[in-house]
Coordinates of C-alpha atoms and ligand atoms in Angstrom, one line a residue:
M1 CA -21.0 -9.4 -9.3
I2 CA -17.7 -10.3 -10.9
N3 CA -17.6 -12.6 -13.9
I4 CA -14.7 -14.7 -12.6
D5 CA -13.9 -16.5 -15.9
K6 CA -13.8 -13.2 -17.8
V7 CA -11.7 -11.5 -15.1
R8 CA -9.2 -14.4 -14.9
A9 CA -8.7 -14.3 -18.7
D10 CA -7.6 -10.7 -18.3
F11 CA -4.5 -11.8 -16.3
P12 CA -2.1 -13.8 -18.6
I13 CA 0.1 -15.0 -15.7
L14 CA -2.8 -16.9 -14.1
K15 CA -2.8 -19.4 -17.1
Q16 CA 0.7 -20.5 -16.1
Q17 CA 1.8 -23.8 -14.6
V18 CA 4.3 -23.6 -11.8
N19 CA 6.2 -26.7 -10.8
G20 CA 3.9 -28.6 -13.2
K21 CA 0.7 -27.5 -11.4
P22 CA -1.7 -24.7 -12.2
L23 CA -0.5 -21.5 -10.5
V24 CA -2.5 -20.6 -7.4
Y25 CA -1.3 -17.0 -6.6
F26 CA -2.0 -16.1 -3.0
D27 CA 0.7 -13.5 -2.5
N28 CA -1.3 -10.5 -3.5
A29 CA -0.4 -8.4 -0.4
A30 CA 3.2 -8.5 -1.6
T31 CA 2.3 -7.6 -5.2
S32 CA -0.7 -8.1 -7.4
Q33 CA -0.8 -9.6 -10.9
K34 CA -1.2 -7.3 -13.9
P35 CA -4.0 -7.4 -16.5
Q36 CA -3.1 -7.5 -20.2
V37 CA -4.3 -3.9 -20.6
V38 CA -1.7 -2.7 -18.1
I39 CA 1.1 -4.7 -19.8
D40 CA -0.1 -3.3 -23.2
A41 CA -0.1 0.3 -21.9
I42 CA 3.7 0.0 -21.1
T43 CA 4.5 -1.6 -24.5
N44 CA 2.3 1.0 -26.3
Y45 CA 4.0 3.9 -24.6
Y46 CA 7.5 2.7 -25.7
T47 CA 6.2 1.7 -29.1
T48 CA 4.3 4.9 -30.1
I49 CA 4.7 7.7 -27.5
N50 CA 8.1 7.6 -25.9
A51 CA 9.3 11.2 -25.3
N52 CA 10.2 13.3 -22.2
V53 CA 7.3 15.1 -20.5
H54 CA 6.6 18.7 -19.6
R55 CA 9.3 20.5 -21.6
G56 CA 9.0 19.7 -25.2
V57 CA 7.1 21.6 -27.9
H58 CA 7.3 18.7 -30.3
T59 CA 4.2 16.6 -30.8
L60 CA 5.4 13.4 -29.1
S61 CA 6.4 15.2 -26.0
Q62 CA 3.0 16.8 -25.8
V63 CA 1.3 13.4 -26.3
A64 CA 3.5 11.9 -23.6
T65 CA 2.7 14.8 -21.2
D66 CA -1.0 14.5 -21.8
A67 CA -1.0 10.7 -21.2
F68 CA 1.2 11.2 -18.1
E69 CA -1.0 14.0 -16.6
A70 CA -4.2 12.0 -17.5
T71 CA -3.2 9.5 -14.7
R72 CA -3.2 12.4 -12.2
K73 CA -6.7 13.2 -13.3
K74 CA -7.8 9.6 -13.0
L75 CA -6.3 9.4 -9.5
K76 CA -8.1 12.6 -8.6
A77 CA -11.4 11.1 -9.8
H78 CA -10.8 7.8 -8.0
F79 CA -9.5 9.1 -4.7
N80 CA -11.2 12.5 -4.5
P81 CA -8.5 14.9 -3.2
K82 CA -9.6 18.5 -3.4
H83 CA -6.9 19.3 -6.0
E84 CA -5.1 17.3 -8.7
H85 CA -1.8 18.9 -7.7
E86 CA -2.1 17.3 -4.2
I87 CA -1.1 14.0 -5.9
I88 CA 2.7 13.6 -6.1
F89 CA 4.1 10.7 -8.1
T90 CA 6.7 8.7 -6.2
R91 CA 8.2 5.3 -6.5
G92 CA 5.5 4.0 -4.1
T93 CA 4.6 3.9 -0.4
T94 CA 8.2 3.6 0.9
E95 CA 9.3 6.7 -1.0
S96 CA 6.2 8.6 -0.1
I97 CA 6.7 8.1 3.7
N98 CA 10.4 8.9 3.4
L99 CA 9.5 12.1 1.5
V100 CA 7.3 13.2 4.4
A101 CA 9.6 12.1 7.2
T102 CA 12.6 13.8 5.5
T103 CA 11.0 17.1 4.6
L104 CA 9.4 17.4 8.0
T105 CA 12.8 17.6 9.7
S106 CA 13.1 21.4 9.9
L107 CA 9.6 21.6 11.4
I108 CA 10.2 19.1 14.3
K109 CA 11.6 20.0 17.7
S110 CA 13.2 17.7 20.3
T111 CA 10.1 18.1 22.5
D112 CA 7.8 16.8 19.7
E113 CA 6.3 13.3 19.6
I114 CA 5.5 11.0 16.7
I115 CA 3.0 8.2 17.1
I116 CA 3.0 5.0 15.0
S117 CA 1.3 1.7 15.7
A118 CA 2.3 -1.8 16.6
L119 CA 0.9 -2.9 13.3
E120 CA 3.2 -1.0 11.0
H121 CA 5.3 -2.2 8.0
H122 CA 9.0 -1.4 8.4
S123 CA 8.6 1.4 5.9
N124 CA 6.2 3.2 8.3
I125 CA 8.6 2.6 11.2
V126 CA 12.2 3.3 10.1
P127 CA 11.7 6.7 8.4
W128 CA 10.1 8.0 11.6
Q129 CA 13.0 6.5 13.7
M130 CA 15.4 8.3 11.4
L131 CA 13.5 11.5 11.8
C132 CA 13.6 11.1 15.6
E133 CA 17.4 10.5 15.5
R134 CA 17.8 13.7 13.5
T135 CA 15.6 15.9 15.7
G136 CA 15.6 14.3 19.1
A137 CA 11.8 13.9 18.9
T138 CA 10.2 10.9 20.7
L139 CA 8.6 7.9 18.9
K140 CA 5.5 6.4 20.6
V141 CA 3.8 3.2 19.6
I142 CA 0.0 2.3 19.9
P143 CA -0.1 -1.3 21.2
M144 CA -2.5 -4.0 19.9
N145 CA -4.5 -6.8 21.5
D146 CA -4.3 -10.5 20.7
E147 CA -6.8 -10.1 17.8
G148 CA -4.4 -7.7 16.2
E149 CA -6.5 -4.6 16.9
L150 CA -5.1 -1.3 18.1
L151 CA -5.8 -0.3 21.7
M152 CA -7.7 2.9 21.1
E153 CA -7.9 3.8 24.8
V154 CA -4.0 3.8 24.8
Y155 CA -4.0 5.9 21.6
D156 CA -6.1 8.5 23.5
E157 CA -3.5 8.6 26.3
L158 CA -0.6 8.8 23.8
L159 CA -2.0 11.9 22.0
T160 CA -0.8 15.1 23.6
E161 CA -0.3 18.6 22.4
N162 CA 3.3 17.6 21.6
T163 CA 2.1 15.1 19.0
K164 CA 3.2 16.4 15.7
I165 CA 2.3 13.4 13.4
V166 CA 0.5 10.2 13.7
A167 CA 1.4 7.6 11.0
V168 CA -0.6 4.4 10.7
N169 CA -1.6 2.0 8.0
H170 CA -5.2 1.7 6.8
I171 CA -4.9 -2.1 6.5
S172 CA -2.1 -4.2 8.0
N173 CA -0.3 -6.3 5.4
A174 CA 0.7 -8.9 8.0
L175 CA -2.6 -9.5 9.8
G176 CA -5.2 -7.9 7.5
T177 CA -6.7 -5.7 10.3
I178 CA -8.6 -2.7 8.9
N179 CA -7.7 0.2 11.3
P180 CA -10.3 2.7 12.5
V181 CA -8.5 5.5 10.7
E182 CA -11.5 7.9 10.5
E183 CA -11.6 8.0 14.3
M184 CA -7.8 8.2 14.6
I185 CA -7.6 11.2 12.2
E186 CA -10.4 13.1 14.0
K187 CA -8.7 12.6 17.4
A188 CA -5.3 13.6 16.1
H189 CA -6.6 16.7 14.6
K190 CA -8.1 17.7 18.0
V191 CA -4.6 18.0 19.4
G192 CA -3.3 19.7 16.3
A193 CA -1.3 16.7 14.9
W194 CA -1.0 15.8 11.2
V195 CA -1.9 12.2 10.1
L196 CA -0.3 10.1 7.5
I197 CA -2.1 7.0 6.4
D198 CA -0.2 4.2 4.7
G199 CA -2.6 3.0 2.0
A200 CA -0.4 0.3 0.5
Q201 CA -2.9 -2.4 1.3
S202 CA -6.2 -0.4 1.3
T203 CA -6.0 1.1 -2.2
P204 CA -6.3 -2.2 -4.0
H205 CA -9.1 -3.4 -1.8
M206 CA -11.6 -0.7 -0.8
K207 CA -13.0 2.7 -1.7
V208 CA -10.8 5.5 -0.4
D209 CA -12.2 9.1 -0.4
L210 CA -9.4 11.4 0.7
Q211 CA -11.6 14.5 1.4
A212 CA -14.0 12.4 3.5
L213 CA -11.1 10.8 5.4
D214 CA -9.6 14.3 6.0
C215 CA -6.1 12.8 6.5
D216 CA -3.1 15.1 5.8
F217 CA -1.1 12.5 3.9
Y218 CA -2.0 9.2 2.2
T219 CA 0.3 6.8 0.3
C220 CA -0.1 4.3 -2.4
S221 CA 1.9 1.7 -4.4
A222 CA 0.6 1.0 -7.9
H223 CA 2.0 -2.5 -8.0
K224 CA -0.5 -3.6 -5.3
M225 CA -3.3 -2.1 -7.4
F226 CA -2.7 -4.3 -10.5
G227 CA -0.4 -1.6 -11.9
P228 CA 3.4 -1.6 -12.5
T229 CA 6.2 -1.6 -9.9
G230 CA 8.3 1.5 -9.3
I231 CA 5.4 3.9 -9.2
G232 CA 2.9 5.2 -6.6
F233 CA 1.8 8.4 -5.1
L234 CA 1.9 10.6 -2.0
Y235 CA -1.3 12.6 -1.4
G236 CA -0.8 15.7 0.8
K237 CA -3.1 18.6 1.6
E238 CA -2.1 21.6 -0.5
A239 CA -1.4 23.9 2.4
I240 CA 0.9 21.4 4.1
L241 CA 2.8 20.5 0.9
N242 CA 3.3 24.2 0.4
E243 CA 4.8 24.5 3.9
L244 CA 7.2 21.6 3.4
P245 CA 10.6 22.2 1.7
P246 CA 11.4 20.1 -1.5
Y247 CA 12.6 16.6 -1.1
H248 CA 15.0 16.1 -4.1
G249 CA 16.6 18.9 -6.1
G250 CA 17.1 18.9 -9.8
G251 CA 15.3 19.4 -13.1
E252 CA 11.5 19.8 -13.3
M253 CA 11.2 21.1 -9.7
I254 CA 12.5 24.7 -10.2
K255 CA 10.9 28.0 -11.1
D256 CA 14.2 29.8 -11.6
C257 CA 17.7 28.6 -11.0
T258 CA 20.8 30.8 -10.6
F259 CA 24.1 30.1 -8.8
E260 CA 23.0 32.5 -6.1
K261 CA 19.4 31.3 -5.5
T262 CA 16.9 28.9 -6.8
T263 CA 13.1 29.2 -6.5
Y264 CA 10.9 26.2 -6.6
A265 CA 8.1 25.2 -9.0
E266 CA 4.4 25.0 -7.9
L267 CA 2.8 21.8 -6.8
P268 CA 3.1 19.0 -7.8
H269 CA 6.4 19.7 -9.7
K270 CA 8.1 21.0 -6.5
F271 CA 8.2 17.3 -5.3
E272 CA 8.8 15.6 -8.7
A273 CA 12.5 16.3 -9.5
G274 CA 14.0 14.6 -12.5
T275 CA 12.6 12.7 -15.4
P276 CA 9.7 10.7 -14.0
N277 CA 8.7 7.1 -14.5
I278 CA 6.5 8.1 -17.5
A279 CA 5.6 4.6 -18.9
D280 CA 4.6 3.3 -15.5
V281 CA 2.6 6.4 -14.6
I282 CA 0.6 6.0 -17.8
A283 CA 0.1 2.2 -17.1
F284 CA -0.9 3.1 -13.5
G285 CA -3.7 5.2 -15.0
T286 CA -4.8 2.1 -17.1
A287 CA -4.8 0.0 -13.8
V288 CA -7.1 2.6 -12.2
D289 CA -9.4 2.4 -15.3
Y290 CA -9.3 -1.4 -15.0
I291 CA -10.3 -1.4 -11.3
N292 CA -13.2 0.9 -12.2
S293 CA -14.3 -1.3 -15.0
I294 CA -14.7 -4.1 -12.4
G295 CA -15.9 -1.8 -9.6
I296 CA -14.0 -1.3 -6.3
E297 CA -17.1 -2.3 -4.3
N298 CA -17.3 -5.6 -6.3
I299 CA -13.7 -6.2 -5.6
E300 CA -14.1 -5.6 -1.9
A301 CA -17.2 -7.9 -1.8
A302 CA -15.5 -10.7 -3.7
E303 CA -12.4 -10.5 -1.6
H304 CA -14.5 -10.6 1.6
E305 CA -16.2 -13.7 0.4
L306 CA -12.8 -15.4 -0.1
L307 CA -11.7 -14.2 3.4
V308 CA -14.8 -15.8 5.0
Y309 CA -14.5 -19.0 3.0
G310 CA -10.7 -19.2 3.5
T311 CA -10.9 -18.6 7.2
A312 CA -13.5 -21.3 7.7
Q313 CA -11.6 -23.9 5.6
L314 CA -8.2 -23.2 7.1
N315 CA -9.6 -23.4 10.6
K316 CA -10.5 -27.0 9.9
I317 CA -6.8 -27.9 9.7
S318 CA -5.7 -29.5 13.0
G319 CA -3.2 -27.3 14.8
L320 CA -3.6 -24.3 12.5
K321 CA -3.7 -20.9 14.3
I322 CA -4.6 -17.7 12.6
Y323 CA -2.9 -14.5 13.7
G324 CA -5.2 -11.4 13.2
T325 CA -8.7 -12.3 14.1
S326 CA -10.4 -8.9 14.1
K327 CA -13.9 -8.7 12.6
N328 CA -12.6 -5.8 10.5
K329 CA -10.3 -7.6 8.2
A330 CA -9.2 -7.5 4.6
S331 CA -8.5 -10.7 2.6
V332 CA -5.2 -11.6 4.4
I333 CA -4.9 -14.8 6.4
S334 CA -1.7 -15.2 8.4
F335 CA -1.2 -18.5 10.2
N336 CA 1.1 -21.2 11.6
I337 CA 0.5 -24.9 11.9
G338 CA 1.7 -26.4 15.2
E339 CA 5.5 -25.9 15.6
I340 CA 6.2 -26.3 11.9
H341 CA 8.4 -23.5 10.5
P342 CA 6.5 -21.3 8.0
F343 CA 9.3 -21.5 5.5
D344 CA 9.0 -25.3 5.4
I345 CA 5.2 -25.0 4.7
G346 CA 5.8 -22.4 2.0
T347 CA 8.4 -24.6 0.3
I348 CA 6.1 -27.6 0.1
V349 CA 3.0 -25.8 -1.0
D350 CA 5.1 -24.1 -3.7
K351 CA 5.9 -27.5 -5.1
L352 CA 2.1 -27.9 -5.5
G353 CA 1.8 -24.7 -7.4
V354 CA 0.6 -22.5 -4.5
A355 CA 2.4 -19.2 -4.0
V356 CA 2.1 -18.0 -0.4
R357 CA 4.3 -15.6 1.6
T358 CA 6.4 -16.9 4.6
G359 CA 8.4 -14.9 7.1
H360 CA 8.0 -11.7 9.0
H361 CA 6.3 -9.7 6.1
C362 CA 8.5 -6.6 6.9
T363 CA 6.7 -6.4 10.3
Q364 CA 9.2 -7.9 12.7
P365 CA 7.6 -6.1 15.7
I366 CA 4.3 -7.9 15.0
M367 CA 6.1 -11.2 15.0
A368 CA 7.8 -10.3 18.3
R369 CA 4.5 -9.3 19.8
F370 CA 3.2 -12.9 19.1
N371 CA 6.5 -14.5 19.9
I372 CA 6.8 -16.3 16.6
P373 CA 9.6 -16.3 13.9
G374 CA 7.0 -15.6 11.2
T375 CA 3.8 -16.8 9.6
V376 CA 2.5 -18.3 6.4
R377 CA 0.4 -15.6 4.7
A378 CA -2.3 -16.2 2.1
S379 CA -3.6 -13.0 0.6
F380 CA -6.5 -13.0 -1.9
A381 CA -7.4 -10.8 -4.8
F382 CA -10.7 -10.6 -6.7
Y383 CA -9.4 -13.0 -9.4
N384 CA -8.9 -15.8 -6.9
T385 CA -11.5 -18.5 -6.4
K386 CA -12.8 -20.8 -3.6
E387 CA -11.5 -23.8 -5.7
E388 CA -8.0 -22.3 -5.3
I389 CA -8.5 -22.1 -1.6
D390 CA -9.4 -25.8 -1.6
V391 CA -6.1 -26.5 -3.4
L392 CA -4.3 -24.5 -0.7
V393 CA -6.1 -26.5 2.1
A394 CA -5.1 -29.8 0.4
A395 CA -1.5 -28.6 0.0
L396 CA -1.4 -27.6 3.6
E397 CA -2.7 -31.0 4.7
K398 CA 0.0 -32.7 2.7
A399 CA 2.7 -30.4 4.0
T400 CA 1.5 -31.1 7.6
M401 CA 1.7 -34.8 7.1
M402 CA 5.2 -34.6 5.6
L403 CA 6.5 -32.3 8.3
S404 CA 4.9 -33.5 11.5
Ligands
PMP1 N1 3.1 -0.5 4.0 C1 2.4 -1.6 3.8 C2 1.2 -1.8 4.7 C3 2.8 -2.6 2.9 O1 2.1 -3.7 2.7 C4 3.9 -2.3 2.0 C5 4.3 -3.3 1.0 N2 4.4 -4.6 1.5 C6 4.6 -1.1 2.2 C7 4.2 -0.3 3.1 C8 5.8 -0.8 1.3 O2 5.3 -0.6 0.0 P1 6.4 -0.5 -1.2 O3 7.3 -1.6 -1.0 O4 5.5 -0.7 -2.4 O5 7.0 0.8 -1.1

């Protein structure tokens, strides 16, 4: 059980007023808020540790390196990859997917096929389209039903021995659907394909065990996990990461460099060229500690309760239609009210202190599938409350009255 008063006190931003009203922050799928310990970790790094990592003999550099590498250890303990060096620090999910799609180029033939799904964020669509443009490979898309669930029988048909990679999200940011990734990974492996799971929305919400999943790649953005922006990771299986060429060239990623030939460092450094985002890596480790102090199972249970309550309350509003009605859902509710434009609703509820997302949520193909310009999206985190959902409902009723 979560002690909600104690937890809310950990997040200084939640005490704020916005437009003269107490802030109700329901845009957690876009980015989560940061507890004070994470904010303090960044200040503490620059105040007492700041030095470059991995190459200094002086004390501060060693302290910085230890603190930096401690995060990789924490991520190993939390996500259970086989090896620590299978965790590559990146700027986040977008960069992780681009790293894989770019470095795969020399391994892809024009007869190869890449499968994504109808539920993907643009960052799990565009890098694969760019890979197909470079190589002549074909992009195939698993369709979804009206509930926002992938059609698994079509997935079975799309998988062939030409399938090189399947890239799907674990949880949809636009509809909240939790995809059956275990089954999808197993099926892809039967035809010899690799699987990349976009974990941007799952990692803040549920337990993820990388060895149990047996995926080949997994991505994460720290800013959705109560950590800082500009940092995340790519997980890849050791053998596959060793097979791929480096992504960026530069300092930190070489073993030996001459003008004639350069050899590359071992994992993870081969994929971590240049001075990394040291402060934010360290604060990411603090965010993982914070999640574990609450308990990821407690987070999942609290968010599920908010989803159930929120769905029931929102469904009472006349003319409100929810998009994404799978039974397997994370705490994301996407909706429209009658013909009212989502932007107009978002603007009015903002005046009442409620922060929701409006628009296409970087998933234009999902909006096209439902033939709508966008939705209003309320996405909950464990620090939200049922009382805040009541504030949203009242704000929506007011907005509907004003706009109808
Ligand atoms: N995939 C999904 C499912 C997401 O929700 C997001 C962020 N909205 C991304 C990818 C991209 O993540 P980032 O912008 O942190 O790289």
